[in-house]
PDB file of C-alpha atoms in Angstrom:
ATOM      1  CA  MET A   1      81.697 110.453 114.320  1.00 78.00           C
ATOM      2  CA  LEU A   2      83.011 107.435 112.362  1.00 83.00           C
ATOM      3  CA  GLY A   3      85.372 106.609 115.208  1.00 86.00           C
ATOM      4  CA  TYR A   4      87.089 110.002 115.358  1.00 94.00           C
ATOM      5  CA  ASP A   5      87.529 111.454 118.827  1.00 92.00           C
ATOM      6  CA  GLU A   6      85.002 114.238 119.330  1.00 94.00           C
ATOM      7  CA  PRO A   7      87.539 116.676 120.857  1.00 94.00           C
ATOM      8  CA  LEU A   8      89.699 116.153 117.767  1.00 94.00           C
ATOM      9  CA  VAL A   9      86.776 116.897 115.459  1.00 96.00           C
ATOM     10  CA  ASP A  10      85.801 119.918 117.528  1.00 95.00           C
ATOM     11  CA  SER A  11      89.328 121.308 117.174  1.00 96.00           C
ATOM     12  CA  LEU A  12      89.060 121.471 113.390  1.00 97.00           C
ATOM     13  CA  PRO A  13      87.687 124.472 111.503  1.00 96.00           C
ATOM     14  CA  ARG A  14      83.882 124.433 111.274  1.00 95.00           C
ATOM     15  CA  GLY A  15      83.947 124.653 107.478  1.00 94.00           C
ATOM     16  CA  THR A  16      86.260 121.652 107.268  1.00 96.00           C
ATOM     17  CA  VAL A  17      83.968 119.519 109.414  1.00 96.00           C
ATOM     18  CA  ASP A  18      80.808 120.655 107.624  1.00 93.00           C
ATOM     19  CA  SER A  19      82.284 119.628 104.252  1.00 93.00           C
ATOM     20  CA  PHE A  20      83.552 116.235 105.457  1.00 93.00           C
ATOM     21  CA  ALA A  21      82.275 113.394 103.280  1.00 88.00           C
ATOM     22  CA  GLY A  22      84.413 110.521 104.501  1.00 91.00           C
ATOM     23  CA  THR A  23      83.091 107.014 104.991  1.00 90.00           C
ATOM     24  CA  GLY A  24      85.339 105.819 107.799  1.00 92.00           C
ATOM     25  CA  ASN A  25      88.474 106.539 109.769  1.00 94.00           C
ATOM     26  CA  PRO A  26      91.766 105.732 108.020  1.00 96.00           C
ATOM     27  CA  PHE A  27      93.582 106.375 111.303  1.00 96.00           C
ATOM     28  CA  SER A  28      91.831 103.368 112.853  1.00 94.00           C
ATOM     29  CA  PHE A  29      94.874 101.320 111.804  1.00 94.00           C
ATOM     30  CA  GLY A  30      97.121 103.566 113.856  1.00 93.00           C
ATOM     31  CA  ASP A  31      98.300 107.137 114.092  1.00 93.00           C
ATOM     32  CA  LEU A  32     101.013 108.553 111.887  1.00 97.00           C
ATOM     33  CA  ARG A  33     104.513 109.114 113.218  1.00 97.00           C
ATOM     34  CA  PRO A  34     106.305 112.442 113.594  1.00 98.00           C
ATOM     35  CA  GLY A  35     108.426 113.248 110.559  1.00 98.00           C
ATOM     36  CA  GLU A  36     106.528 111.052 108.118  1.00 98.00           C
ATOM     37  CA  THR A  37     105.546 112.186 104.627  1.00 98.00           C
ATOM     38  CA  VAL A  38     101.866 111.488 103.989  1.00 98.00           C
ATOM     39  CA  LEU A  39      99.761 111.593 100.827  1.00 98.00           C
ATOM     40  CA  ASP A  40      96.011 112.203 101.175  1.00 98.00           C
ATOM     41  CA  ILE A  41      94.280 111.118  97.954  1.00 98.00           C
ATOM     42  CA  GLY A  42      91.112 113.118  97.354  1.00 97.00           C
ATOM     43  CA  CYS A  43      91.647 115.399 100.325  1.00 97.00           C
ATOM     44  CA  GLY A  44      88.375 117.249  99.825  1.00 96.00           C
ATOM     45  CA  ALA A  45      88.033 120.040 102.356  1.00 97.00           C
ATOM     46  CA  GLY A  46      91.022 118.672 104.274  1.00 97.00           C
ATOM     47  CA  PHE A  47      89.492 116.894 107.268  1.00 98.00           C
ATOM     48  CA  ASP A  48      92.012 114.021 107.294  1.00 98.00           C
ATOM     49  CA  THR A  49      94.807 116.184 105.878  1.00 98.00           C
ATOM     50  CA  LEU A  50      94.657 118.484 108.900  1.00 98.00           C
ATOM     51  CA  ILE A  51      94.605 115.551 111.328  1.00 98.00           C
ATOM     52  CA  ALA A  52      97.578 113.999 109.520  1.00 98.00           C
ATOM     53  CA  SER A  53      99.402 117.321 109.519  1.00 98.00           C
ATOM     54  CA  ARG A  54      99.182 117.529 113.291  1.00 97.00           C
ATOM     55  CA  GLN A  55     100.258 113.907 113.747  1.00 97.00           C
ATOM     56  CA  VAL A  56     103.413 114.136 111.612  1.00 98.00           C
ATOM     57  CA  GLY A  57     104.291 117.533 113.066  1.00 97.00           C
ATOM     58  CA  PRO A  58     106.532 120.226 111.646  1.00 97.00           C
ATOM     59  CA  SER A  59     109.237 117.727 110.689  1.00 98.00           C
ATOM     60  CA  GLY A  60     106.781 115.841 108.493  1.00 98.00           C
ATOM     61  CA  ARG A  61     104.522 116.943 105.689  1.00 98.00           C
ATOM     62  CA  VAL A  62     101.213 116.110 104.051  1.00 98.00           C
ATOM     63  CA  ILE A  63     100.696 116.187 100.295  1.00 98.00           C
ATOM     64  CA  ALA A  64      96.988 116.847  99.748  1.00 98.00           C
ATOM     65  CA  VAL A  65      95.761 115.906  96.263  1.00 98.00           C
ATOM     66  CA  ASP A  66      92.327 116.685  94.894  1.00 98.00           C
ATOM     67  CA  MET A  67      90.892 117.110  91.420  1.00 96.00           C
ATOM     68  CA  THR A  68      89.095 120.337  92.223  1.00 96.00           C
ATOM     69  CA  PRO A  69      90.706 123.719  93.002  1.00 97.00           C
ATOM     70  CA  ALA A  70      87.742 124.598  95.229  1.00 96.00           C
ATOM     71  CA  MET A  71      88.443 121.685  97.568  1.00 96.00           C
ATOM     72  CA  LEU A  72      92.169 122.394  97.598  1.00 97.00           C
ATOM     73  CA  GLU A  73      91.448 125.991  98.594  1.00 97.00           C
ATOM     74  CA  LYS A  74      89.311 124.742 101.489  1.00 97.00           C
ATOM     75  CA  THR A  75      92.155 122.493 102.618  1.00 98.00           C
ATOM     76  CA  ALA A  76      94.680 125.324 102.350  1.00 98.00           C
ATOM     77  CA  ALA A  77      92.357 127.666 104.239  1.00 97.00           C
ATOM     78  CA  GLY A  78      91.963 125.121 107.021  1.00 97.00           C
ATOM     79  CA  ALA A  79      95.723 124.685 107.283  1.00 98.00           C
ATOM     80  CA  ARG A  80      96.183 128.449 107.455  1.00 97.00           C
ATOM     81  CA  GLU A  81      93.523 128.744 110.143  1.00 97.00           C
ATOM     82  CA  LEU A  82      95.285 126.138 112.276  1.00 97.00           C
ATOM     83  CA  GLY A  83      98.761 127.523 111.541  1.00 97.00           C
ATOM     84  CA  LEU A  84      99.897 124.309 109.861  1.00 98.00           C
ATOM     85  CA  ALA A  85     102.775 124.985 107.466  1.00 97.00           C
ATOM     86  CA  ASN A  86     103.452 121.404 106.410  1.00 98.00           C
ATOM     87  CA  VAL A  87     100.503 120.944 104.025  1.00 98.00           C
ATOM     88  CA  ASP A  88     101.325 120.856 100.313  1.00 98.00           C
ATOM     89  CA  CYS A  89      98.180 121.116  98.140  1.00 98.00           C
ATOM     90  CA  ARG A  90      98.365 119.736  94.604  1.00 98.00           C
ATOM     91  CA  GLN A  91      95.685 119.428  91.927  1.00 98.00           C
ATOM     92  CA  GLY A  92      95.506 116.055  90.224  1.00 97.00           C
ATOM     93  CA  LEU A  93      93.661 112.819  89.644  1.00 97.00           C
ATOM     94  CA  ALA A  94      93.863 109.756  91.837  1.00 97.00           C
ATOM     95  CA  GLU A  95      94.784 107.694  88.777  1.00 97.00           C
ATOM     96  CA  GLU A  96      97.621 110.100  87.857  1.00 97.00           C
ATOM     97  CA  LEU A  97      99.048 111.181  91.176  1.00 98.00           C
ATOM     98  CA  PRO A  98     101.249 114.308  90.937  1.00 98.00           C
ATOM     99  CA  VAL A  99     103.778 112.783  93.317  1.00 98.00           C
ATOM    100  CA  ASP A 100     107.321 111.485  92.834  1.00 98.00           C
ATOM    101  CA  ASP A 101     108.109 107.785  92.901  1.00 98.00           C
ATOM    102  CA  GLU A 102     108.945 106.293  96.303  1.00 98.00           C
ATOM    103  CA  SER A 103     108.616 109.615  98.113  1.00 98.00           C
ATOM    104  CA  VAL A 104     105.825 108.889 100.608  1.00 98.00           C
ATOM    105  CA  ASP A 105     105.736 106.973 103.897  1.00 98.00           C
ATOM    106  CA  VAL A 106     101.962 106.676 104.222  1.00 98.00           C
ATOM    107  CA  VAL A 107      99.012 107.031 101.840  1.00 98.00           C
ATOM    108  CA  ILE A 108      95.611 107.805 103.286  1.00 98.00           C
ATOM    109  CA  SER A 109      92.256 108.266 101.547  1.00 98.00           C
ATOM    110  CA  ASN A 110      88.661 108.432 102.688  1.00 97.00           C
ATOM    111  CA  GLY A 111      85.594 107.738 100.585  1.00 94.00           C
ATOM    112  CA  VAL A 112      87.292 108.544  97.294  1.00 95.00           C
ATOM    113  CA  ILE A 113      88.487 105.434  95.490  1.00 94.00           C
ATOM    114  CA  ASN A 114      84.933 104.124  95.056  1.00 90.00           C
ATOM    115  CA  LEU A 115      84.359 107.168  92.843  1.00 90.00           C
ATOM    116  CA  CYS A 116      87.373 106.429  90.613  1.00 92.00           C
ATOM    117  CA  PRO A 117      86.652 104.580  87.356  1.00 89.00           C
ATOM    118  CA  ASP A 118      90.003 102.747  87.362  1.00 94.00           C
ATOM    119  CA  LYS A 119      90.631 101.484  90.886  1.00 93.00           C
ATOM    120  CA  VAL A 120      93.534  99.271  89.848  1.00 96.00           C
ATOM    121  CA  ALA A 121      95.304 102.308  88.377  1.00 97.00           C
ATOM    122  CA  VAL A 122      94.777 104.153  91.661  1.00 97.00           C
ATOM    123  CA  MET A 123      96.329 101.371  93.713  1.00 97.00           C
ATOM    124  CA  LYS A 124      99.208 100.969  91.256  1.00 97.00           C
ATOM    125  CA  GLY A 125      99.840 104.675  91.751  1.00 98.00           C
ATOM    126  CA  VAL A 126      99.798 104.182  95.516  1.00 98.00           C
ATOM    127  CA  LEU A 127     102.411 101.452  95.121  1.00 98.00           C
ATOM    128  CA  ARG A 128     104.522 103.714  92.910  1.00 98.00           C
ATOM    129  CA  VAL A 129     104.647 106.688  95.293  1.00 98.00           C
ATOM    130  CA  LEU A 130     105.196 104.692  98.484  1.00 98.00           C
ATOM    131  CA  LYS A 131     108.712 104.158  99.717  1.00 98.00           C
ATOM    132  CA  PRO A 132     109.675 100.493 100.140  1.00 98.00           C
ATOM    133  CA  GLY A 133     108.137  99.460 103.443  1.00 97.00           C
ATOM    134  CA  GLY A 134     105.602 102.294 103.256  1.00 98.00           C
ATOM    135  CA  ARG A 135     101.946 101.689 104.025  1.00 98.00           C
ATOM    136  CA  PHE A 136      98.441 102.742 103.052  1.00 98.00           C
ATOM    137  CA  GLN A 137      95.478 103.215 105.385  1.00 97.00           C
ATOM    138  CA  ILE A 138      92.218 103.737 103.519  1.00 97.00           C
ATOM    139  CA  ALA A 139      88.538 104.094 104.362  1.00 96.00           C
ATOM    140  CA  ASP A 140      85.958 103.619 101.632  1.00 94.00           C
ATOM    141  CA  ILE A 141      82.725 101.859 100.748  1.00 90.00           C
ATOM    142  CA  ILE A 142      81.917  98.585  99.050  1.00 86.00           C
ATOM    143  CA  VAL A 143      78.667  97.224  97.664  1.00 82.00           C
ATOM    144  CA  HIS A 144      77.547  93.625  98.006  1.00 74.00           C
ATOM    145  CA  LYS A 145      74.930  93.798  95.250  1.00 70.00           C
ATOM    146  CA  GLU A 146      75.303  94.660  91.599  1.00 72.00           C
ATOM    147  CA  VAL A 147      74.525  98.333  90.985  1.00 71.00           C
ATOM    148  CA  PRO A 148      72.376  98.788  87.849  1.00 69.00           C
ATOM    149  CA  GLN A 149      73.507 101.220  85.160  1.00 75.00           C
ATOM    150  CA  GLY A 150      70.574 103.517  85.924  1.00 73.00           C
ATOM    151  CA  ALA A 151      71.853 104.021  89.451  1.00 68.00           C
ATOM    152  CA  LYS A 152      75.426 104.511  88.207  1.00 68.00           C
ATOM    153  CA  ASP A 153      74.160 107.272  85.929  1.00 73.00           C
ATOM    154  CA  ASP A 154      72.295 109.054  88.764  1.00 72.00           C
ATOM    155  CA  ILE A 155      74.567 111.951  89.716  1.00 65.00           C
ATOM    156  CA  ASP A 156      72.703 112.426  93.010  1.00 69.00           C
ATOM    157  CA  LEU A 157      74.064 109.077  94.181  1.00 64.00           C
ATOM    158  CA  TRP A 158      77.665 110.170  93.528  1.00 58.00           C
ATOM    159  CA  SER A 159      77.644 113.024  95.998  1.00 58.00           C
ATOM    160  CA  GLY A 160      76.611 113.590  99.591  1.00 53.00           C
TER     161      GLY A 160
ATOM    162  CA  MET B   1      93.413  92.898  93.758  1.00 90.00           C
ATOM    163  CA  LEU B   2      95.607  94.576  96.367  1.00 94.00           C
ATOM    164  CA  GLU B   3      97.959  91.615  96.639  1.00 94.00           C
ATOM    165  CA  HIS B   4      98.073  91.304  92.860  1.00 94.00           C
ATOM    166  CA  VAL B   5      99.124  94.964  92.557  1.00 95.00           C
ATOM    167  CA  GLY B   6     102.005  94.195  94.898  1.00 96.00           C
ATOM    168  CA  PHE B   7     100.978  94.953  98.471  1.00 97.00           C
ATOM    169  CA  THR B   8     101.571  92.664 101.411  1.00 96.00           C
ATOM    170  CA  ASP B   9     100.104  92.366 104.903  1.00 96.00           C
ATOM    171  CA  VAL B  10      96.708  93.518 103.631  1.00 97.00           C
ATOM    172  CA  ARG B  11      94.272  93.914 106.502  1.00 96.00           C
ATOM    173  CA  TRP B  12      90.564  94.729 106.553  1.00 95.00           C
ATOM    174  CA  GLY B  13      88.634  96.407 109.330  1.00 92.00           C
ATOM    175  CA  PRO B  14      85.016  95.586 110.149  1.00 85.00           C
ATOM    176  CA  GLN B  15      82.278  96.455 107.669  1.00 85.00           C
ATOM    177  CA  VAL B  16      79.967  99.072 109.117  1.00 82.00           C
ATOM    178  CA  ASP B  17      76.789 100.901 108.154  1.00 77.00           C
ATOM    179  CA  VAL B  18      77.976 104.439 107.460  1.00 71.00           C
ATOM    180  CA  PHE B  19      74.844 105.731 105.713  1.00 69.00           C
ATOM    181  CA  SER B  20      72.380 105.336 108.576  1.00 71.00           C
ATOM    182  CA  GLY B  21      70.494 108.591 108.978  1.00 70.00           C
ATOM    183  CA  SER B  22      71.807 110.082 105.733  1.00 70.00           C
ATOM    184  CA  LYS B  23      69.638 111.138 102.812  1.00 67.00           C
ATOM    185  CA  HIS B  24      70.988 108.163 100.841  1.00 69.00           C
ATOM    186  CA  GLU B  25      70.263 105.588 103.531  1.00 70.00           C
ATOM    187  CA  SER B  26      67.634 103.749 101.493  1.00 72.00           C
ATOM    188  CA  ASP B  27      69.872 103.643  98.395  1.00 70.00           C
ATOM    189  CA  ALA B  28      72.760 102.321 100.477  1.00 67.00           C
ATOM    190  CA  LYS B  29      70.547  99.581 101.904  1.00 70.00           C
ATOM    191  CA  GLU B  30      69.256  98.653  98.457  1.00 72.00           C
ATOM    192  CA  PHE B  31      72.774  97.834  97.294  1.00 71.00           C
ATOM    193  CA  ASP B  32      73.984  96.569 100.686  1.00 76.00           C
ATOM    194  CA  THR B  33      76.612  99.305 100.865  1.00 84.00           C
ATOM    195  CA  ARG B  34      79.087  99.134 103.744  1.00 87.00           C
ATOM    196  CA  GLY B  35      81.929 101.271 104.942  1.00 90.00           C
ATOM    197  CA  VAL B  36      85.264  99.510 105.228  1.00 93.00           C
ATOM    198  CA  THR B  37      88.799 100.309 106.212  1.00 95.00           C
ATOM    199  CA  PHE B  38      91.776  98.506 104.780  1.00 96.00           C
ATOM    200  CA  ALA B  39      95.537  98.775 104.998  1.00 97.00           C
ATOM    201  CA  GLY B  40      98.603  97.255 103.435  1.00 97.00           C
ATOM    202  CA  ILE B  41     102.332  97.581 103.008  1.00 98.00           C
ATOM    203  CA  LYS B  42     104.609  98.043 100.035  1.00 98.00           C
ATOM    204  CA  PRO B  43     107.224  95.354 100.500  1.00 97.00           C
ATOM    205  CA  SER B  44     110.792  96.473 100.992  1.00 93.00           C
ATOM    206  CA  SER B  45     111.689  94.386  97.974  1.00 71.00           C
ATOM    207  CA  GLU B  46     108.710  95.022  95.691  1.00 48.00           C
ATOM    208  CA  GLY B  47     109.283  92.126  93.330  1.00 52.00           C
ATOM    209  CA  ALA B  48     109.545  89.619  96.143  1.00 51.00           C
ATOM    210  CA  SER B  49     105.809  89.370  96.782  1.00 48.00           C
ATOM    211  CA  ARG B  50     104.302  90.224  93.400  1.00 49.00           C
ATOM    212  CA  THR B  51     102.362  87.419  91.796  1.00 44.00           C
ATOM    213  CA  ASN B  52     103.656  86.072  88.529  1.00 39.00           C
ATOM    214  CA  ASN B  53     100.421  86.180  86.511  1.00 37.00           C
TER     215      ASN B  53
END
């Protein structure tokens, strides 16, 4: 599935996998390192958050940000089910990240920024929260043809 | 845009069809929608790589 190892996917809670709406694999640029602090923008049900949590281990942590309490509760439930104590769930917008300046080693996101009206603001926020030398690894979608306003206004095209 | 914001070493993965078999497959094809991965680094000295415009 999108380049994720099947045994890894199978090890995640069923509800987490069923709610996954990612568009790629942000870990394709490399795994995270133990002890790192990671920010997952638009964590959804926590699919990538839980993978990141395992990779950074107990000495690291994952800040999972989503705009909806329902998604954050799914992420928290998944972390509890797997016994992961290093997941910090926070409600907020991608354009106004509830994260301190220069406090994060790695930013990940999956299929979220295309939904944000102000993509430049999102990436400026990523720059703000990353430590100097920190990195982002993002999966998303792009379109090669102009999308008409009628399609932009069709809510069914905004969700899976 | 990413370099203008201030990132360096921006890299792009291959563009792939991620909507094949989904209920929105035809819509994705209509707009030539592709999945991408991309990565970059915040320079150690942020101002060093930022463009001047």
